[in-house]
Amino acid sequence: MTFEDAYLARTPGSRELFERASKTIPAGAGSSARTVGFGWAPYPPFMHDGRGSRIRDVDGNEYVDYLLGLGPMILGHRHPTVTRAVADAVSEYGTCFGLPYRLEVEAAEKVVEAVPGIEQVRFTNSGSEAVGTAVRLARATTGRRLVIRFEGHYHGWQDTVYWSNHVDPELAGPSDRPRPVAAGPGVPLELADTLVVLTWNDPDSFRRVMDERGDEVAAVITEAAVFNTGCILPEPGYLELLRELTTRHGAMLIFDEVITGFRFCRGGAQEWFGVTPDLTTLAKGLGGGFPVAAIGGSRDAMSMVAEGRYSHSGTYNANVVQCAAVAATMDVLAEPGLYERQRALGERLSGGLVELARQAGLPASAEGLGTVFQLWFSEERIRNWREADAYADHALFTRWYQEMLLRGVLFHPLQFENLFVSLVHDDEDIDLTLDAATQAFEVLAADRAVG
Ligand code: PLP
């Protein structure tokens, strides 16, 4: 039986909802990342509910969930502490005052206590909003307009940064001097002049650009580990180099920790790698599954906001749902030993998957670190977008996703996404996943033998 036949047989309810949704919702889903065009073919499974590490679709199929809502469900689904804190706060206080309040102060204090580079913080609604603010604030603070970003990184959908994510190398030119390429139609092309796009983990090209144009640079924005290209970690010394040269040239360093925040450890990638940026953006993970983002930084970096010379506004900023969720999530994440335990669990999974794939005769390696990683059907080291593009085996990855889905394991169908291990996954989840993978890899190996 083909995947499509098996999927249709298991998901009649999803199919019906997809047909219905497609009439009133473009492409049948609320974000393009959930559509057929992003790998969810022939139609996405429609979800009913989640609890802990498990999620259930409308047809009653249960999955071990490594998609985690694309990152936010760091504490699994419906974490009792966070859910209760939000419900209690809404019934006790309300939702939105258009004025500051006590719980907002408590949430801010907890984030400042957790994240090394944040002395002051503002809450907002989405990662894209937080990044938009960070970039404009860096330009306002430095009086410069040039922003350096890297191929393969995603910083949300704002015009200023929606460039050169999963770019076609044919369009982008040589890896030591890539051209900025807009990531989609509608982005004003004249913004190309405000950007320098570079290859990540390549110290030489960064040094050269800073030598040539460092004094024009307002900000260098980077994911501190590239979760938007299958979980690439920085080479030793690379983040330190970004820090050193931005400081030397009076530019701001922005860590876009929208996904990396709270992931490897409570202080985010900046704590893990020991490099402190000027500005940090946070989102997924920050609210334990509730929609909230943040822009924070050193007192110095936030001074224009503090002094009222930069207006950062938003009707829904720091609403009660957000602040209750953030305060409760920060408390849950402070449990001693939590991250150590879950990183070890994630490493059992990633190591186990690589070993099982290789036993089945498939080339395999894992990039990442415990609580987030990606499986690559290649044994080459992947250090940046160009290498990811060269070594990705999309067809094999999709087949793997399909065979795992049919066996009750859910993750994103695209190679350039990640497997997220939440802080509530347990050994039983990993056992079930490794059992499913043993069978799935056998199917893949048999397909290859025939093909
Ligand atoms: N920055 C990074 C690193 C992201 O991964 C994302 C989303 O995936 C964003 C920014 C945008 O966040 P949002 O989808 O909340 O707008």
CSV table of C-alpha atoms in Angstrom, one decimal, residues 168-377:
chain,number,residue,atom,x,y,z
A,168,ASP,CA,18.7,29.0,-4.3
A,169,PRO,CA,22.6,29.2,-4.6
A,170,GLU,CA,22.2,29.8,-8.3
A,171,LEU,CA,20.4,33.0,-7.5
A,172,ALA,CA,22.6,34.0,-4.6
A,173,GLY,CA,26.0,33.7,-6.2
A,174,PRO,CA,29.3,32.6,-4.6
A,175,SER,CA,29.3,31.5,-1.0
A,176,ASP,CA,32.0,33.9,0.0
A,177,ARG,CA,30.0,36.9,-1.3
A,178,PRO,CA,26.4,36.0,-1.6
A,179,ARG,CA,23.8,38.4,-3.0
A,180,PRO,CA,20.7,39.1,-0.9
A,181,VAL,CA,17.7,37.4,-2.4
A,182,ALA,CA,14.2,38.3,-1.2
A,183,ALA,CA,12.5,35.3,0.3
A,184,GLY,CA,9.2,36.0,-1.4
A,185,PRO,CA,7.2,38.4,-3.7
A,186,GLY,CA,6.1,41.7,-2.3
A,187,VAL,CA,9.4,42.5,-0.5
A,188,PRO,CA,10.7,45.9,-1.7
A,189,LEU,CA,13.8,45.0,-3.6
A,190,GLU,CA,15.5,48.3,-2.8
A,191,LEU,CA,15.9,47.0,0.7
A,192,ALA,CA,18.7,44.8,-0.7
A,193,ASP,CA,21.0,47.8,-0.3
A,194,THR,CA,20.4,47.8,3.5
A,195,LEU,CA,21.6,44.2,3.9
A,196,VAL,CA,24.7,42.2,3.6
A,197,VAL,CA,24.0,38.5,3.5
A,198,LEU,CA,26.8,36.1,4.5
A,199,THR,CA,27.5,32.4,4.8
A,200,TRP,CA,27.3,31.3,8.4
A,201,ASN,CA,30.2,29.6,10.2
A,202,ASP,CA,32.6,31.2,7.7
A,203,PRO,CA,34.9,33.5,9.8
A,204,ASP,CA,36.8,34.8,6.7
A,205,SER,CA,33.9,36.3,4.9
A,206,PHE,CA,32.6,37.9,8.1
A,207,ARG,CA,36.1,39.4,8.9
A,208,ARG,CA,36.4,40.7,5.4
A,209,VAL,CA,33.0,42.5,5.4
A,210,MET,CA,33.7,44.0,8.8
A,211,ASP,CA,37.1,45.2,7.6
A,212,GLU,CA,35.5,46.7,4.5
A,213,ARG,CA,32.2,48.1,5.9
A,214,GLY,CA,32.2,47.5,9.7
A,215,ASP,CA,31.6,51.2,10.5
A,216,GLU,CA,28.4,51.2,8.4
A,217,VAL,CA,26.9,48.2,10.2
A,218,ALA,CA,24.0,48.8,12.6
A,219,ALA,CA,23.5,45.2,13.5
A,220,VAL,CA,24.5,41.6,12.9
A,221,ILE,CA,21.5,39.4,13.4
A,222,THR,CA,21.9,35.7,13.8
A,223,GLU,CA,20.3,32.6,15.2
A,224,ALA,CA,22.8,31.4,17.8
A,225,ALA,CA,22.2,27.8,16.5
A,226,VAL,CA,20.5,27.5,13.1
A,227,PHE,CA,17.3,25.8,13.9
A,228,ASN,CA,15.8,27.0,10.6
A,229,THR,CA,18.2,24.8,8.7
A,230,GLY,CA,18.0,21.5,10.5
A,231,CYS,CA,19.8,22.5,13.7
A,232,ILE,CA,23.3,23.6,12.8
A,233,LEU,CA,25.5,24.5,15.7
A,234,PRO,CA,28.2,27.3,15.7
A,235,GLU,CA,31.8,26.2,15.1
A,236,PRO,CA,34.0,26.9,18.1
A,237,GLY,CA,34.9,30.6,18.2
A,238,TYR,CA,32.4,31.7,15.6
A,239,LEU,CA,29.9,33.4,17.9
A,240,GLU,CA,32.8,34.9,19.9
A,241,LEU,CA,34.1,36.4,16.6
A,242,LEU,CA,30.7,38.0,15.9
A,243,ARG,CA,30.7,39.5,19.4
A,244,GLU,CA,34.3,40.7,19.1
A,245,LEU,CA,34.0,42.4,15.7
A,246,THR,CA,30.6,44.0,16.4
A,247,THR,CA,31.9,45.5,19.6
A,248,ARG,CA,35.1,46.7,17.8
A,249,HIS,CA,33.0,48.5,15.1
A,250,GLY,CA,30.3,49.9,17.3
A,251,ALA,CA,27.6,47.6,15.8
A,252,MET,CA,24.9,45.8,17.8
A,253,LEU,CA,24.8,42.0,18.0
A,254,ILE,CA,21.3,40.6,17.9
A,255,PHE,CA,20.7,37.0,18.9
A,256,ASP,CA,17.4,35.9,17.5
A,257,GLU,CA,16.5,33.4,20.2
A,258,VAL,CA,12.9,33.0,19.0
A,259,ILE,CA,13.5,29.2,18.9
A,260,THR,CA,16.8,28.7,20.7
A,261,GLY,CA,15.5,30.6,23.8
A,262,PHE,CA,15.0,28.2,26.8
A,263,ARG,CA,15.8,25.2,24.6
A,264,PHE,CA,19.3,23.8,25.5
A,265,CYS,CA,19.2,25.4,28.9
A,266,ARG,CA,17.1,28.0,30.7
A,267,GLY,CA,19.3,31.0,29.7
A,268,GLY,CA,19.1,30.0,26.0
A,269,ALA,CA,21.8,29.6,23.5
A,270,GLN,CA,23.6,32.7,24.9
A,271,GLU,CA,24.1,30.9,28.2
A,272,TRP,CA,24.9,27.6,26.6
A,273,PHE,CA,27.6,29.1,24.3
A,274,GLY,CA,28.7,31.8,26.7
A,275,VAL,CA,28.3,34.7,24.3
A,276,THR,CA,26.2,37.7,25.3
A,277,PRO,CA,24.5,39.8,22.6
A,278,ASP,CA,23.3,43.4,22.9
A,279,LEU,CA,19.7,42.5,22.0
A,280,THR,CA,17.8,39.3,22.2
A,281,THR,CA,14.5,38.3,20.7
A,282,LEU,CA,12.5,35.5,22.3
A,283,ALA,CA,9.2,33.8,21.5
A,284,LYS,CA,8.6,30.1,21.2
A,285,GLY,CA,9.2,28.5,24.6
A,286,LEU,CA,8.9,31.8,26.5
A,287,GLY,CA,5.2,31.2,27.3
A,288,GLY,CA,5.2,27.4,27.6
A,289,GLY,CA,2.8,27.2,24.6
A,290,PHE,CA,0.9,30.5,25.0
A,291,PRO,CA,1.5,33.2,22.3
A,292,VAL,CA,4.1,35.7,23.5
A,293,ALA,CA,7.4,37.1,22.4
A,294,ALA,CA,9.9,39.5,23.8
A,295,ILE,CA,12.6,42.0,22.9
A,296,GLY,CA,15.2,42.5,25.5
A,297,GLY,CA,18.8,43.5,26.0
A,298,SER,CA,21.3,45.3,28.1
A,299,ARG,CA,20.2,48.5,29.9
A,300,ASP,CA,22.4,50.3,27.4
A,301,ALA,CA,20.9,48.6,24.3
A,302,MET,CA,17.3,49.3,25.6
A,303,SER,CA,18.1,52.9,26.6
A,304,MET,CA,16.3,54.6,23.7
A,305,VAL,CA,13.1,52.8,24.6
A,306,ALA,CA,13.6,53.6,28.3
A,307,GLU,CA,14.1,57.3,27.5
A,308,GLY,CA,11.2,57.4,25.2
A,309,ARG,CA,13.3,58.3,22.2
A,310,TYR,CA,12.2,55.1,20.4
A,311,SER,CA,8.5,54.3,20.5
A,312,HIS,CA,7.8,50.6,20.9
A,313,SER,CA,4.1,50.0,21.1
A,314,GLY,CA,1.5,47.4,20.7
A,315,THR,CA,-2.1,47.1,21.9
A,316,TYR,CA,-1.7,43.5,23.0
A,317,ASN,CA,1.8,43.9,24.4
A,318,ALA,CA,2.2,42.3,27.8
A,319,ASN,CA,-1.4,41.2,28.1
A,320,VAL,CA,-2.5,39.1,31.1
A,321,VAL,CA,-2.4,35.8,29.2
A,322,GLN,CA,1.1,36.4,28.1
A,323,CYS,CA,2.5,37.6,31.5
A,324,ALA,CA,0.8,34.8,33.4
A,325,ALA,CA,2.2,32.2,31.0
A,326,VAL,CA,5.7,33.7,31.1
A,327,ALA,CA,5.9,33.9,34.9
A,328,ALA,CA,4.6,30.3,35.3
A,329,THR,CA,6.9,28.9,32.5
A,330,MET,CA,10.0,30.6,34.0
A,331,ASP,CA,9.1,28.8,37.3
A,332,VAL,CA,8.6,25.4,35.8
A,333,LEU,CA,11.9,25.7,33.8
A,334,ALA,CA,13.8,26.4,37.0
A,335,GLU,CA,13.4,22.8,38.3
A,336,PRO,CA,16.9,21.6,39.2
A,337,GLY,CA,18.2,18.9,36.8
A,338,LEU,CA,15.4,19.3,34.3
A,339,TYR,CA,17.5,20.3,31.3
A,340,GLU,CA,20.3,17.8,32.1
A,341,ARG,CA,17.7,15.0,32.1
A,342,GLN,CA,16.0,16.0,28.9
A,343,ARG,CA,19.2,16.7,27.0
A,344,ALA,CA,20.3,13.2,27.9
A,345,LEU,CA,16.9,11.8,26.8
A,346,GLY,CA,17.1,13.7,23.5
A,347,GLU,CA,20.6,12.4,22.9
A,348,ARG,CA,19.5,8.9,23.5
A,349,LEU,CA,16.9,9.5,20.7
A,350,SER,CA,19.2,11.2,18.2
A,351,GLY,CA,22.0,8.7,18.8
A,352,GLY,CA,19.6,5.8,18.6
A,353,LEU,CA,18.1,7.0,15.3
A,354,VAL,CA,21.5,7.4,13.7
A,355,GLU,CA,22.6,4.0,14.8
A,356,LEU,CA,19.4,2.3,13.6
A,357,ALA,CA,19.5,4.1,10.2
A,358,ARG,CA,23.1,3.0,9.7
A,359,GLN,CA,22.2,-0.6,10.7
A,360,ALA,CA,19.6,-0.5,8.0
A,361,GLY,CA,22.4,0.6,5.5
A,362,LEU,CA,21.3,4.2,5.3
A,363,PRO,CA,23.8,7.1,5.6
A,364,ALA,CA,22.8,9.1,8.6
A,365,SER,CA,24.0,11.8,11.0
A,366,ALA,CA,22.3,14.0,13.6
A,367,GLU,CA,22.9,17.8,13.9
A,368,GLY,CA,21.9,19.6,17.1
A,369,LEU,CA,21.9,19.0,20.8
A,370,GLY,CA,19.6,16.9,22.8
A,371,THR,CA,16.4,18.8,23.1
A,372,VAL,CA,16.5,19.9,19.4
A,373,PHE,CA,18.1,18.0,16.6
A,374,GLN,CA,17.6,17.0,13.0
A,375,LEU,CA,18.4,13.7,11.3
A,376,TRP,CA,20.2,14.0,8.0
A,377,PHE,CA,20.5,11.2,5.5
